[in-house]
């Protein structure tokens, strides 16, 4: 019996030495150590042995079993390790691979300029108010001292929807709208940015839709010097501390007197260059003292309060500031144009 066990060991170890796969190893484990295997069979036959022989054969049988198990365990460990290695390799992430870029948007250059202007006026205690783009003839014209048949209406060719309703041609209708809302209370102090519409043919400096920022201040004792001081502070924050302003007489139906406001050229500092057409000055604003009729029509007493108003075009300011030569760039939404401002 001892010889059978030794032979079994030699045979098993021989076969195990030649094992070539996990599956073969599994088969050999069952073959030699399984319940129906030769070792079990031999151990079962031990009952027939004498009392002296039994422990000796038992020991040999255990040794053989242990030897076979040891080799199987060793091989199993190698297979497990190889398999783990394979899986890890398959799951390896190459952290040096460049990622897929996720495109990030940016604020439109026009909105950026509007936000900058808003910030300056917020800092001076103005609120920001928005109004409707579809407007009545009353707020867009009449309440601004532009009765029907007034020749100044021709300055702003309009998109009419009905006889009384149009796309607003300016943000100025926010003046009477806010005055009505505040019902004669002072101070009135707000700016109002928004889109406006005019029946213009689009070209490098005209767009049928563009933006404006309106401003209005009404209180007791507001004077032209308040207008000048406010606008000077504004342009210095927007264009730099050395900027100067110049007021030129002008005409708007809703202001009296009316002025056109120039800033000293921020490119050449007033020396004269291409940007300011060698004048040293650039026009950026319309403004004036609110016409007494306009105050009156919206419930304010021109004997008791006074005010100033101003209006500007963010496109023009953005074009000057960023050197943009065509207003249509702001509306064509060509990403090659827009991306140039992403970092500003
Ligand atoms: N609404 C005027 C325009 O579109 C701009 C303007 C000028 C607004 C003078 C004002 C102002 O408030 O005082 O041409």
Coordinates of C-alpha atoms and ligand atoms in Angstrom, one line a residue:
X1 CA 0.0 0.0 0.0
X2 CA 2.9 2.3 0.8
X3 CA 4.3 1.6 -2.7
X4 CA 0.9 2.5 -4.2
X5 CA 0.9 5.8 -2.3
X6 CA 4.5 6.6 -3.4
X7 CA 3.6 5.8 -7.0
X8 CA 0.6 8.0 -6.8
X9 CA 2.7 10.9 -5.5
X10 CA 5.2 10.5 -8.4
X11 CA 2.4 10.3 -10.9
X12 CA 0.5 13.3 -9.5
X13 CA 3.6 15.5 -9.2
X14 CA 4.6 14.5 -12.7
X15 CA 1.3 15.5 -14.1
X16 CA 1.2 18.7 -12.1
X17 CA 4.6 19.7 -13.3
X18 CA 3.2 19.6 -16.9
X19 CA 0.0 21.5 -16.1
X20 CA -0.6 24.3 -18.6
X21 CA -3.8 26.1 -17.6
X22 CA -6.1 26.9 -14.7
X23 CA -8.6 24.5 -16.1
X24 CA -6.1 21.6 -16.1
X25 CA -5.1 22.4 -12.6
X26 CA -8.8 22.3 -11.5
X27 CA -9.1 18.9 -13.2
X28 CA -6.0 17.5 -11.5
X29 CA -7.2 18.8 -8.1
X30 CA -10.4 16.8 -8.5
X31 CA -8.6 13.8 -9.9
X32 CA -6.2 13.4 -7.0
X33 CA -7.8 15.1 -4.1
X34 CA -11.5 14.6 -4.9
X35 CA -13.9 12.3 -3.1
X36 CA -13.7 9.8 -5.9
X37 CA -9.9 10.1 -6.2
X38 CA -7.3 7.4 -5.6
X39 CA -6.2 8.9 -2.3
X40 CA -9.6 8.8 -0.8
X41 CA -10.0 5.3 -2.1
X42 CA -6.7 4.2 -0.4
X43 CA -7.6 5.8 2.9
X44 CA -11.0 4.1 2.8
X45 CA -9.2 0.8 2.5
X46 CA -7.2 1.4 5.6
X47 CA -9.7 -0.5 7.7
X48 CA -8.3 -3.7 6.4
X49 CA -4.9 -2.9 7.7
X50 CA -3.3 -4.2 10.9
X51 CA -3.1 -1.9 14.0
X52 CA 0.7 -1.5 13.5
X53 CA 0.5 -0.7 9.8
X54 CA -2.4 1.7 10.1
X55 CA -0.6 4.7 11.6
X56 CA 2.4 4.3 9.3
X57 CA 0.3 4.1 6.1
X58 CA -1.8 6.9 7.5
X59 CA 1.2 9.1 7.9
X60 CA 2.5 8.3 4.5
X61 CA -1.0 9.0 3.0
X62 CA -1.1 12.4 4.8
X63 CA 2.4 13.2 3.5
X64 CA 1.4 12.3 0.0
X65 CA -1.7 14.4 0.2
X66 CA 0.2 17.3 1.7
X67 CA 2.8 17.2 -1.0
X68 CA 0.2 17.2 -3.8
X69 CA -1.7 19.9 -2.1
X70 CA 1.4 22.0 -1.7
X71 CA 2.2 21.9 -5.4
X72 CA -1.5 22.6 -6.3
X73 CA -1.6 25.6 -3.9
X74 CA 1.7 26.9 -5.3
X75 CA 0.4 26.6 -8.9
X76 CA -2.9 28.1 -7.9
X77 CA -1.2 31.1 -6.4
X78 CA 0.8 31.6 -9.6
X79 CA -2.4 31.5 -11.7
X80 CA -4.2 33.9 -9.4
X81 CA -1.3 36.3 -9.5
X82 CA -1.1 36.1 -13.3
X83 CA -4.8 36.7 -13.6
X84 CA -4.7 39.7 -11.3
X85 CA -1.8 41.1 -13.2
X86 CA -3.7 40.7 -16.5
X87 CA -6.8 42.4 -15.1
X88 CA -4.8 45.3 -13.7
X89 CA -3.0 45.8 -17.0
X90 CA -6.3 45.8 -18.9
X91 CA -7.7 48.4 -16.5
X92 CA -4.7 50.6 -16.5
X93 CA -5.6 54.3 -17.1
X94 CA -3.0 56.4 -18.9
X95 CA -3.1 59.6 -16.9
X96 CA -0.7 61.3 -19.3
X97 CA -3.3 61.1 -22.2
X98 CA -4.6 64.6 -23.0
X99 CA -8.3 65.0 -22.0
X100 CA -11.1 65.8 -24.3
X101 CA -11.6 69.6 -24.1
X102 CA -15.0 70.7 -22.8
X103 CA -15.8 73.9 -24.6
X104 CA -16.7 76.7 -22.1
X105 CA -18.7 79.8 -23.2
X106 CA -17.8 83.3 -22.4
X107 CA -19.7 86.6 -21.9
X108 CA -20.5 88.3 -25.1
X109 CA -18.3 91.4 -25.6
X110 CA -21.3 93.7 -25.8
X111 CA -22.8 92.3 -22.5
X112 CA -19.4 92.7 -20.9
X113 CA -19.4 96.4 -21.8
X114 CA -23.0 96.8 -20.5
X115 CA -22.1 95.0 -17.3
X116 CA -19.0 97.3 -16.8
X117 CA -21.2 100.4 -17.3
X118 CA -23.8 99.0 -14.9
X119 CA -21.2 98.4 -12.3
X120 CA -20.0 102.1 -12.5
X121 CA -23.5 103.4 -12.1
X122 CA -24.4 101.0 -9.3
X123 CA -21.4 102.3 -7.5
X124 CA -22.9 105.8 -7.8
X125 CA -26.2 104.7 -6.3
X126 CA -28.2 104.2 -9.5
X127 CA -30.6 101.3 -9.7
X128 CA -30.9 99.2 -12.9
X129 CA -34.4 99.1 -14.5
X130 CA -35.6 97.2 -17.6
X131 CA -38.5 98.0 -19.8
X132 CA -40.5 96.5 -22.7
X133 CA -39.1 96.4 -26.2
X134 CA -42.6 96.5 -27.6
X135 CA -43.7 100.0 -26.6
X136 CA -46.6 102.4 -27.1
X137 CA -46.3 105.5 -29.2
X138 CA -47.1 107.4 -26.1
X139 CA -44.0 106.4 -24.0
X140 CA -41.7 106.1 -27.0
X141 CA -42.5 109.6 -28.4
X142 CA -45.4 111.6 -26.9
X143 CA -44.4 111.6 -23.3
X144 CA -40.9 112.5 -24.4
X145 CA -42.2 115.7 -26.0
X146 CA -42.4 114.3 -29.5
X147 CA -46.1 114.8 -30.5
X148 CA -47.3 113.2 -33.7
X149 CA -46.1 115.2 -36.7
X150 CA -43.1 116.4 -34.8
X151 CA -40.3 116.6 -37.3
X152 CA -37.8 115.0 -34.9
X153 CA -39.7 111.7 -35.2
X154 CA -38.0 111.4 -38.6
X155 CA -34.7 111.0 -36.9
X156 CA -35.8 107.6 -35.8
X157 CA -37.4 105.5 -38.5
X158 CA -39.6 103.0 -36.6
X159 CA -41.0 99.5 -36.8
X160 CA -44.7 100.0 -36.2
X161 CA -46.9 97.1 -35.1
X162 CA -50.1 99.1 -35.1
X163 CA -50.7 102.9 -35.2
X164 CA -50.1 103.1 -31.5
X165 CA -47.6 100.2 -30.9
X166 CA -44.1 100.0 -32.1
X167 CA -40.7 98.4 -31.4
X168 CA -39.1 101.0 -29.2
X169 CA -36.6 103.2 -31.0
X170 CA -34.8 104.2 -27.9
X171 CA -34.6 103.4 -24.2
X172 CA -35.8 106.9 -23.3
X173 CA -39.4 105.7 -22.8
X174 CA -38.1 104.3 -19.5
X175 CA -38.0 108.0 -18.4
X176 CA -41.8 108.5 -18.3
X177 CA -42.4 104.9 -17.3
X178 CA -40.3 105.2 -14.2
X179 CA -41.6 108.7 -13.3
X180 CA -45.2 107.3 -13.5
X181 CA -44.2 104.4 -11.4
X182 CA -42.7 106.6 -8.7
X183 CA -45.7 109.0 -8.7
X184 CA -43.9 112.2 -8.2
X185 CA -41.5 110.9 -5.5
X186 CA -37.8 111.9 -5.6
X187 CA -35.1 111.0 -6.0
X188 CA -35.4 109.3 -9.4
X189 CA -32.1 107.7 -10.1
X190 CA -31.7 104.8 -12.5
X191 CA -30.1 103.5 -15.6
X192 CA -31.9 101.3 -18.1
X193 CA -30.0 99.1 -20.6
X194 CA -31.8 97.3 -23.4
X195 CA -32.5 96.6 -27.0
X196 CA -33.9 99.1 -29.4
X197 CA -35.0 98.9 -33.0
X198 CA -34.8 101.2 -36.0
X199 CA -35.7 100.8 -39.6
X200 CA -32.2 101.2 -40.9
X201 CA -30.3 99.2 -43.5
X202 CA -27.6 97.3 -41.8
X203 CA -24.0 98.4 -42.6
X204 CA -20.8 98.8 -40.7
X205 CA -22.2 101.4 -38.4
X206 CA -26.0 100.7 -38.5
X207 CA -28.0 97.8 -37.2
X208 CA -31.8 97.5 -37.3
X209 CA -31.5 96.3 -33.7
X210 CA -28.9 97.6 -31.2
X211 CA -28.6 98.5 -27.5
X212 CA -28.8 101.7 -25.5
X213 CA -28.4 102.6 -21.9
X214 CA -30.6 105.4 -20.6
X215 CA -30.0 107.3 -17.5
X216 CA -32.3 109.6 -15.5
X217 CA -31.8 111.6 -12.3
X218 CA -34.5 113.8 -10.8
X219 CA -34.4 115.5 -7.4
X220 CA -34.7 118.9 -5.9
X221 CA -32.0 121.3 -7.2
X222 CA -30.4 119.1 -9.8
X223 CA -28.2 121.3 -12.0
X224 CA -26.1 121.0 -15.2
X225 CA -23.0 120.7 -13.0
X226 CA -24.5 117.5 -11.5
X227 CA -24.8 116.1 -15.0
X228 CA -21.3 117.0 -15.8
X229 CA -19.8 115.7 -12.6
X230 CA -21.7 112.4 -12.9
X231 CA -20.6 111.8 -16.5
X232 CA -17.0 112.8 -15.7
X233 CA -16.9 110.3 -12.9
X234 CA -18.5 107.7 -15.2
X235 CA -16.0 108.1 -18.1
X236 CA -13.0 108.1 -15.7
X237 CA -14.0 104.8 -14.3
X238 CA -14.7 103.3 -17.7
X239 CA -11.8 104.8 -19.7
X240 CA -9.2 105.8 -17.1
X241 CA -8.6 108.5 -14.5
X242 CA -7.1 111.0 -16.9
X243 CA -10.1 111.1 -19.2
X244 CA -11.7 114.5 -19.7
X245 CA -15.1 115.4 -21.1
X246 CA -16.4 118.1 -23.3
X247 CA -20.0 119.2 -23.7
X248 CA -21.3 120.5 -27.1
X249 CA -24.7 122.1 -27.6
X250 CA -27.1 119.7 -29.3
X251 CA -30.8 119.1 -29.6
X252 CA -33.1 116.4 -28.2
X253 CA -36.9 117.1 -27.8
X254 CA -36.9 115.7 -24.2
X255 CA -34.0 117.7 -22.9
X256 CA -33.4 121.5 -22.7
X257 CA -30.6 122.4 -22.9
X258 CA -29.3 119.3 -24.7
X259 CA -25.7 118.4 -25.1
X260 CA -23.5 115.9 -26.9
X261 CA -20.7 114.6 -24.7
X262 CA -17.2 113.9 -26.0
X263 CA -14.5 112.1 -24.1
X264 CA -10.8 112.8 -24.6
X265 CA -9.4 110.1 -26.8
X266 CA -8.3 107.2 -24.7
X267 CA -6.1 105.9 -27.4
X268 CA -3.9 109.0 -27.9
X269 CA -4.8 110.9 -24.7
X270 CA -6.0 113.8 -26.8
X271 CA -3.0 114.2 -29.0
X272 CA -4.9 113.2 -32.1
X273 CA -4.9 109.8 -33.8
X274 CA -6.8 107.6 -36.2
X275 CA -9.4 106.6 -33.6
X276 CA -10.4 110.2 -32.8
X277 CA -9.9 111.3 -36.4
X278 CA -7.2 113.6 -35.2
X279 CA -9.5 115.7 -33.1
X280 CA -8.5 114.4 -29.7
X281 CA -12.2 113.9 -28.8
X282 CA -14.6 111.0 -29.3
X283 CA -18.4 111.4 -29.0
X284 CA -20.1 108.8 -26.8
X285 CA -23.2 110.3 -25.2
X286 CA -26.3 112.4 -25.7
X287 CA -27.6 114.2 -22.6
X288 CA -29.3 117.2 -21.2
X289 CA -31.5 118.7 -18.5
X290 CA -35.0 117.1 -18.5
X291 CA -37.4 119.3 -20.4
X292 CA -40.1 120.8 -18.1
X293 CA -42.8 119.5 -20.4
X294 CA -41.5 115.9 -19.9
X295 CA -41.5 116.3 -16.1
X296 CA -45.0 117.7 -16.2
X297 CA -46.5 115.1 -18.4
X298 CA -45.3 112.3 -16.0
X299 CA -46.5 114.0 -12.8
X300 CA -43.5 116.0 -11.7
X301 CA -43.6 119.7 -11.0
X302 CA -40.8 121.5 -12.9
X303 CA -41.1 124.4 -10.4
X304 CA -40.1 122.1 -7.6
X305 CA -37.7 119.5 -9.1
X306 CA -35.3 119.2 -11.9
X307 CA -33.3 116.5 -13.5
X308 CA -30.8 115.3 -16.1
X309 CA -30.9 112.5 -18.6
X310 CA -28.4 110.8 -20.8
X311 CA -28.3 108.0 -23.4
X312 CA -25.5 106.1 -24.8
X313 CA -24.8 103.2 -27.2
X314 CA -22.9 100.3 -25.8
X315 CA -22.0 99.1 -29.3
X316 CA -20.2 102.3 -30.1
X317 CA -18.4 102.2 -26.8
X318 CA -17.4 98.5 -27.3
X319 CA -16.3 99.2 -30.9
X320 CA -14.0 102.1 -29.6
X321 CA -12.8 100.1 -26.6
X322 CA -12.0 96.9 -28.5
X323 CA -11.2 98.3 -31.9
X324 CA -14.1 96.6 -33.6
X325 CA -14.7 98.1 -37.1
X326 CA -18.2 96.7 -37.9
X327 CA -21.3 96.8 -35.7
X328 CA -22.5 93.6 -37.4
X329 CA -19.8 91.6 -35.7
X330 CA -21.7 91.8 -32.5
X331 CA -24.8 90.1 -34.0
X332 CA -23.4 87.6 -36.5
X333 CA -22.2 85.4 -33.6
X334 CA -19.2 84.2 -35.5
X335 CA -17.3 82.3 -32.8
X336 CA -13.9 83.3 -34.3
X337 CA -14.9 86.9 -33.4
X338 CA -16.4 86.2 -30.0
X339 CA -13.6 84.0 -28.8
X340 CA -11.2 87.0 -29.0
X341 CA -13.0 88.5 -26.1
X342 CA -13.2 85.4 -23.9
X343 CA -10.2 86.3 -21.8
X344 CA -11.1 89.9 -21.2
Ligands
LIG1 N1 -32.7 108.6 -27.0 C1 -31.7 109.3 -27.7 C2 -31.4 108.7 -29.0 O1 -31.7 107.6 -29.2 C3 -30.4 109.4 -26.9 C4 -30.5 110.3 -25.7 C5 -30.1 111.6 -25.9 C6 -31.1 109.9 -24.5 C7 -30.2 112.5 -24.8 C8 -31.2 110.8 -23.5 C9 -30.7 112.1 -23.6 O2 -31.7 110.5 -22.3 O3 -30.8 113.0 -22.6 O4 -30.8 109.3 -29.9

